[in-house]
Amino acid sequence: MSSNEAKSVTLIFQNRVCTLIQRFQSWVRLDSGNLSGGQQLAVKYFSVAVILFFAQIVFGLLAAIQFIAPGFLYEILDFNVNRMVHINAMVVWMLYGFMGSIYWLLEDESGSDIVGLKWGNLAFWVLTGAVTLVVLVYLFIQIGSGTDSSLWFINEGREYIEAPRWADIGIVAVMLVFFYNVVATFSKGKWSGIAGVLTLDLVALAGLYLAGMFYMTNITHDQYWWWWVIHLWVEATWEVLVGVIMAWSLMKLLGVRRKIVQTWLYIEVALMFGSGILGLGHHYFWIGTPEYWLTIGGFFSALEPIPLVAMVVHAVYDSGVHAFKTGNHPALAWIIAHAFGNFFGAGVWGFMHTLPQINLYTHGTQWSASHGHLAFFGAYATINIAFFYLAIQHWRGDVWMAGGSRNAWRWKWALGLLNAGVMGMTIALLIAGYEQSFIERAMEGSTWGGYFSAQNHPSFQNAMVWRLVWGLVTFAGLVLLIWDLLTIGKEETRKAEVIAQAEG
């Protein structure tokens, strides 16, 4: 092909892409003129979050099929790659959702335009480019033996935080920009209790991530610090972050008094960090740390559900006082799903196997996967989806999204299918984990033969089939959710009722 022909093909391709984008924009009919600079940045984060959410479910389904048919896509897209992309897509889309939510509320809470908005936009494109490149490397260059250079350019090999070292450094740089924008904006505008908690939490979030960037040759020491990232990110800093987001959204959705949400937020921070740090000990049980961690980890793990109970009481009480009066029914429904999903998934399901006497049998089985599926969805996915609906309502010009909305069945069915699908997967994985604990651990004493006996047992296999079925239900719910987010309020001409915030 000559250079002129190549230029001609490139021009045709660009024109077709532009035409498709224009048709898509015409179909969704969203007017960015309704959004401030910070909100426009926020919806960029939300858009990528939804794409990564879709990728998480697709790669999870591929991994679920490979549990039943191990030869499926063998040496084309192996199980370890599917599982890795599934988990990392989940972690990253939730971070995108959190960052988008913070950018969305920042100007309203501070009463000021975002400081460093250009840096924020640059950081978004840097992060998105890096994520895209890392995923392509995961999919196409995961072959051959590892070397020291692999840690820098391919994969660090540490579960949940497999990003190569160059991406680690990039993530820290992006988070520093994010931190600067938050602190500088509150400093220019006004501070509040929510602003103070958010700022301190971002310091902890960044500090803990740095702990995961140091290698030690002793695997016990290495695992010790690795858990500081995994556990305290998820069970402390992320929980406080969603507490901030939830506090702000309750004021906007239900008109809850600021004094109430801030008080619960302070209690949550105290309990989360008070019990969460020592509760981290339940991860140390079987990695060679001193025996006293069995007692410390078991006791403080038992306290961890308490702040989660407080969050549920918080949401139910505040909603009840205002008789659930709100101008955005989908967002409120997902906030309630968050409150209960957080309590049952992170609290009850987590507590079920954190005592050392139980953990001896359940550690590393599908019990952990059962807890993980319900906890991540209930505690984090739900609150992000609630914010998607808050954003889309304002993006359409604060249109009516309460009782009597057109095509309300879509968000209701999406809510039902997603929650039913995740709950179904949770129960199926719990049954599979029970079979592993009983056969592999209790009956055959954690032997290699016991591992295969459990994996091949009909009850385990049946449970994994049901896990796939409920995964498909979850996928159907996600497709419906995306359809609803793109179309909800499109034909609506009524304005949303303004919910006045109570004084105090």
Short mmCIF file of N, CA, C and O in Angstrom, two decimals, residues 236-302:
data_model
loop_
_atom_site.label_atom_id
_atom_site.label_comp_id
_atom_site.label_asym_id
_atom_site.label_seq_id
_atom_site.Cartn_x
_atom_site.Cartn_y
_atom_site.Cartn_z
N ALA A 236 -10.55 -0.32 55.47
CA ALA A 236 -10.43 0.90 56.25
C ALA A 236 -10.58 2.13 55.35
O ALA A 236 -11.60 2.81 55.38
N THR A 237 -9.58 2.40 54.50
CA THR A 237 -9.63 3.65 53.74
C THR A 237 -10.78 3.69 52.73
O THR A 237 -11.41 4.73 52.54
N TRP A 238 -11.05 2.57 52.08
CA TRP A 238 -12.18 2.54 51.12
C TRP A 238 -13.50 2.69 51.86
O TRP A 238 -14.42 3.36 51.39
N GLU A 239 -13.62 2.04 53.02
CA GLU A 239 -14.86 2.13 53.78
C GLU A 239 -15.12 3.57 54.23
O GLU A 239 -16.25 4.05 54.20
N VAL A 240 -14.06 4.25 54.68
CA VAL A 240 -14.22 5.65 55.08
C VAL A 240 -14.56 6.51 53.87
O VAL A 240 -15.40 7.43 53.94
N LEU A 241 -13.93 6.20 52.72
CA LEU A 241 -14.21 6.96 51.49
C LEU A 241 -15.68 6.84 51.11
O LEU A 241 -16.34 7.85 50.78
N VAL A 242 -16.23 5.62 51.15
CA VAL A 242 -17.64 5.47 50.80
C VAL A 242 -18.53 6.09 51.89
O VAL A 242 -19.65 6.52 51.60
N GLY A 243 -18.02 6.14 53.14
CA GLY A 243 -18.76 6.83 54.19
C GLY A 243 -18.91 8.31 53.86
O GLY A 243 -19.98 8.91 54.04
N VAL A 244 -17.83 8.93 53.35
CA VAL A 244 -17.86 10.33 52.94
C VAL A 244 -18.86 10.53 51.80
O VAL A 244 -19.70 11.44 51.82
N ILE A 245 -18.76 9.65 50.80
CA ILE A 245 -19.64 9.76 49.63
C ILE A 245 -21.10 9.58 50.05
O ILE A 245 -21.99 10.31 49.61
N MET A 246 -21.32 8.60 50.93
CA MET A 246 -22.69 8.31 51.37
C MET A 246 -23.26 9.47 52.19
O MET A 246 -24.43 9.84 52.03
N ALA A 247 -22.41 10.05 53.07
CA ALA A 247 -22.88 11.17 53.90
C ALA A 247 -23.34 12.33 53.01
O ALA A 247 -24.42 12.90 53.23
N TRP A 248 -22.55 12.66 52.01
CA TRP A 248 -22.90 13.77 51.12
C TRP A 248 -24.16 13.45 50.30
O TRP A 248 -25.05 14.28 50.16
N SER A 249 -24.23 12.20 49.81
CA SER A 249 -25.38 11.84 48.98
C SER A 249 -26.67 11.79 49.79
O SER A 249 -27.74 12.12 49.27
N LEU A 250 -26.60 11.41 51.08
CA LEU A 250 -27.81 11.41 51.91
C LEU A 250 -28.34 12.82 52.11
O LEU A 250 -29.56 13.04 52.14
N MET A 251 -27.44 13.78 52.23
CA MET A 251 -27.89 15.17 52.37
C MET A 251 -28.59 15.63 51.09
O MET A 251 -29.59 16.34 51.14
N LYS A 252 -28.05 15.23 49.94
CA LYS A 252 -28.63 15.67 48.67
C LYS A 252 -29.92 14.93 48.32
O LYS A 252 -30.85 15.49 47.76
N LEU A 253 -29.94 13.63 48.63
CA LEU A 253 -31.09 12.82 48.24
C LEU A 253 -32.27 12.96 49.19
O LEU A 253 -33.42 12.96 48.76
N LEU A 254 -31.98 13.06 50.49
CA LEU A 254 -33.05 13.03 51.48
C LEU A 254 -33.15 14.30 52.31
O LEU A 254 -34.04 14.41 53.15
N GLY A 255 -32.21 15.23 52.11
CA GLY A 255 -32.25 16.45 52.91
C GLY A 255 -31.86 16.22 54.36
O GLY A 255 -32.29 16.97 55.26
N VAL A 256 -31.04 15.21 54.61
CA VAL A 256 -30.62 14.89 55.98
C VAL A 256 -29.77 16.02 56.55
O VAL A 256 -29.00 16.66 55.83
N ARG A 257 -29.92 16.27 57.86
CA ARG A 257 -29.12 17.32 58.48
C ARG A 257 -27.64 16.96 58.46
O ARG A 257 -27.27 15.82 58.72
N ARG A 258 -26.80 17.96 58.18
CA ARG A 258 -25.36 17.75 58.13
C ARG A 258 -24.83 17.22 59.46
O ARG A 258 -23.93 16.37 59.51
N LYS A 259 -25.39 17.73 60.57
CA LYS A 259 -24.90 17.33 61.89
C LYS A 259 -25.03 15.81 62.08
O LYS A 259 -24.15 15.18 62.68
N ILE A 260 -26.11 15.22 61.57
CA ILE A 260 -26.34 13.79 61.75
C ILE A 260 -25.31 12.98 60.97
O ILE A 260 -24.65 12.08 61.51
N VAL A 261 -25.14 13.29 59.68
CA VAL A 261 -24.24 12.46 58.86
C VAL A 261 -22.79 12.63 59.29
O VAL A 261 -22.01 11.67 59.27
N GLN A 262 -22.42 13.84 59.72
CA GLN A 262 -21.04 14.04 60.16
C GLN A 262 -20.76 13.29 61.46
O GLN A 262 -19.68 12.73 61.64
N THR A 263 -21.72 13.27 62.37
CA THR A 263 -21.52 12.55 63.62
C THR A 263 -21.30 11.07 63.37
O THR A 263 -20.37 10.45 63.90
N TRP A 264 -22.16 10.47 62.51
CA TRP A 264 -21.99 9.06 62.17
C TRP A 264 -20.67 8.81 61.45
O TRP A 264 -20.03 7.78 61.64
N LEU A 265 -20.26 9.77 60.64
CA LEU A 265 -19.00 9.63 59.91
C LEU A 265 -17.83 9.59 60.88
O LEU A 265 -16.91 8.77 60.73
N TYR A 266 -17.83 10.46 61.90
CA TYR A 266 -16.74 10.45 62.88
C TYR A 266 -16.71 9.12 63.64
O TYR A 266 -15.64 8.55 63.90
N ILE A 267 -17.90 8.63 64.01
CA ILE A 267 -17.97 7.34 64.74
C ILE A 267 -17.43 6.22 63.85
O ILE A 267 -16.67 5.35 64.30
N GLU A 268 -17.81 6.26 62.59
CA GLU A 268 -17.35 5.22 61.67
C GLU A 268 -15.83 5.24 61.53
O GLU A 268 -15.18 4.19 61.55
N VAL A 269 -15.25 6.44 61.43
CA VAL A 269 -13.79 6.55 61.29
C VAL A 269 -13.11 5.96 62.53
O VAL A 269 -12.15 5.19 62.42
N ALA A 270 -13.60 6.33 63.71
CA ALA A 270 -12.98 5.85 64.94
C ALA A 270 -13.05 4.33 65.04
O ALA A 270 -12.05 3.66 65.36
N LEU A 271 -14.22 3.77 64.75
CA LEU A 271 -14.37 2.32 64.87
C LEU A 271 -13.62 1.58 63.76
O LEU A 271 -13.03 0.53 64.00
N MET A 272 -13.65 2.15 62.56
CA MET A 272 -13.03 1.48 61.42
C MET A 272 -11.52 1.36 61.62
O MET A 272 -10.92 0.30 61.44
N PHE A 273 -10.90 2.47 62.00
CA PHE A 273 -9.45 2.41 62.19
C PHE A 273 -9.10 1.75 63.51
O PHE A 273 -8.06 1.12 63.64
N GLY A 274 -9.98 1.90 64.53
CA GLY A 274 -9.69 1.27 65.83
C GLY A 274 -9.70 -0.23 65.76
O GLY A 274 -8.79 -0.91 66.27
N SER A 275 -10.72 -0.80 65.13
CA SER A 275 -10.82 -2.27 65.05
C SER A 275 -10.16 -2.80 63.79
O SER A 275 -9.63 -3.92 63.77
N GLY A 276 -10.16 -1.98 62.72
CA GLY A 276 -9.67 -2.47 61.44
C GLY A 276 -8.19 -2.79 61.42
O GLY A 276 -7.76 -3.80 60.87
N ILE A 277 -7.36 -1.94 62.06
CA ILE A 277 -5.91 -2.15 61.98
C ILE A 277 -5.51 -3.44 62.68
O ILE A 277 -4.76 -4.25 62.14
N LEU A 278 -6.04 -3.66 63.91
CA LEU A 278 -5.69 -4.91 64.60
C LEU A 278 -6.47 -6.09 64.03
O LEU A 278 -6.01 -7.23 64.10
N GLY A 279 -7.65 -5.83 63.48
CA GLY A 279 -8.40 -6.90 62.82
C GLY A 279 -7.66 -7.45 61.61
O GLY A 279 -7.91 -8.57 61.16
N LEU A 280 -6.72 -6.65 61.12
CA LEU A 280 -5.85 -7.10 60.03
C LEU A 280 -5.15 -8.40 60.38
O LEU A 280 -4.76 -9.18 59.49
N GLY A 281 -5.04 -8.67 61.70
CA GLY A 281 -4.34 -9.88 62.14
C GLY A 281 -4.93 -11.17 61.63
O GLY A 281 -4.23 -12.20 61.61
N HIS A 282 -6.21 -11.18 61.21
CA HIS A 282 -6.76 -12.45 60.73
C HIS A 282 -6.12 -12.89 59.42
O HIS A 282 -6.29 -14.04 59.00
N HIS A 283 -5.40 -11.99 58.76
CA HIS A 283 -4.67 -12.39 57.55
C HIS A 283 -3.32 -13.00 57.88
O HIS A 283 -2.66 -13.55 57.01
N TYR A 284 -2.89 -12.86 59.15
CA TYR A 284 -1.54 -13.33 59.52
C TYR A 284 -1.54 -14.77 60.02
O TYR A 284 -0.48 -15.32 60.31
N PHE A 285 -2.73 -15.37 60.17
CA PHE A 285 -2.83 -16.65 60.87
C PHE A 285 -1.86 -17.70 60.33
O PHE A 285 -1.23 -18.43 61.07
N TRP A 286 -1.74 -17.79 59.01
CA TRP A 286 -1.05 -18.95 58.43
C TRP A 286 0.16 -18.56 57.59
O TRP A 286 0.53 -19.23 56.65
N ILE A 287 0.80 -17.42 57.92
CA ILE A 287 1.97 -17.02 57.14
C ILE A 287 3.23 -16.98 57.98
O ILE A 287 4.24 -16.42 57.57
N GLY A 288 3.19 -17.58 59.18
CA GLY A 288 4.41 -17.69 59.98
C GLY A 288 4.63 -16.58 60.98
O GLY A 288 5.71 -16.46 61.55
N THR A 289 3.61 -15.75 61.24
CA THR A 289 3.74 -14.70 62.25
C THR A 289 3.53 -15.31 63.64
O THR A 289 3.00 -16.41 63.77
N PRO A 290 3.93 -14.61 64.74
CA PRO A 290 3.78 -15.18 66.09
C PRO A 290 2.34 -15.58 66.42
O PRO A 290 1.38 -15.00 65.90
N GLU A 291 2.22 -16.54 67.35
CA GLU A 291 0.91 -17.14 67.64
C GLU A 291 -0.08 -16.16 68.26
O GLU A 291 -1.29 -16.35 68.17
N TYR A 292 0.44 -15.08 68.92
CA TYR A 292 -0.50 -14.16 69.56
C TYR A 292 -1.44 -13.47 68.57
O TYR A 292 -2.47 -12.94 68.94
N TRP A 293 -1.09 -13.51 67.28
CA TRP A 293 -1.98 -12.91 66.29
C TRP A 293 -3.28 -13.68 66.15
O TRP A 293 -4.29 -13.14 65.69
N LEU A 294 -3.29 -14.96 66.57
CA LEU A 294 -4.55 -15.72 66.53
C LEU A 294 -5.58 -15.05 67.43
O LEU A 294 -6.75 -14.92 67.08
N THR A 295 -5.14 -14.64 68.64
CA THR A 295 -6.06 -14.01 69.59
C THR A 295 -6.40 -12.57 69.17
O THR A 295 -7.57 -12.18 69.11
N ILE A 296 -5.35 -11.81 68.85
CA ILE A 296 -5.57 -10.39 68.49
C ILE A 296 -6.42 -10.30 67.21
O ILE A 296 -7.41 -9.56 67.15
N GLY A 297 -6.03 -11.06 66.21
CA GLY A 297 -6.75 -11.02 64.93
C GLY A 297 -8.18 -11.48 65.09
O GLY A 297 -9.11 -10.87 64.53
N GLY A 298 -8.41 -12.56 65.86
CA GLY A 298 -9.76 -13.08 66.04
C GLY A 298 -10.66 -12.11 66.77
O GLY A 298 -11.79 -11.85 66.36
N PHE A 299 -10.15 -11.50 67.87
CA PHE A 299 -10.96 -10.60 68.69
C PHE A 299 -11.34 -9.33 67.92
O PHE A 299 -12.51 -8.94 67.85
N PHE A 300 -10.34 -8.68 67.32
CA PHE A 300 -10.65 -7.41 66.65
C PHE A 300 -11.37 -7.61 65.32
O PHE A 300 -12.09 -6.72 64.87
N SER A 301 -11.21 -8.77 64.72
CA SER A 301 -12.02 -9.06 63.53
C SER A 301 -13.49 -9.13 63.90
O SER A 301 -14.37 -8.71 63.13
N ALA A 302 -13.77 -9.66 65.11
CA ALA A 302 -15.16 -9.75 65.56
C ALA A 302 -15.77 -8.37 65.75
O ALA A 302 -16.99 -8.19 65.66
#
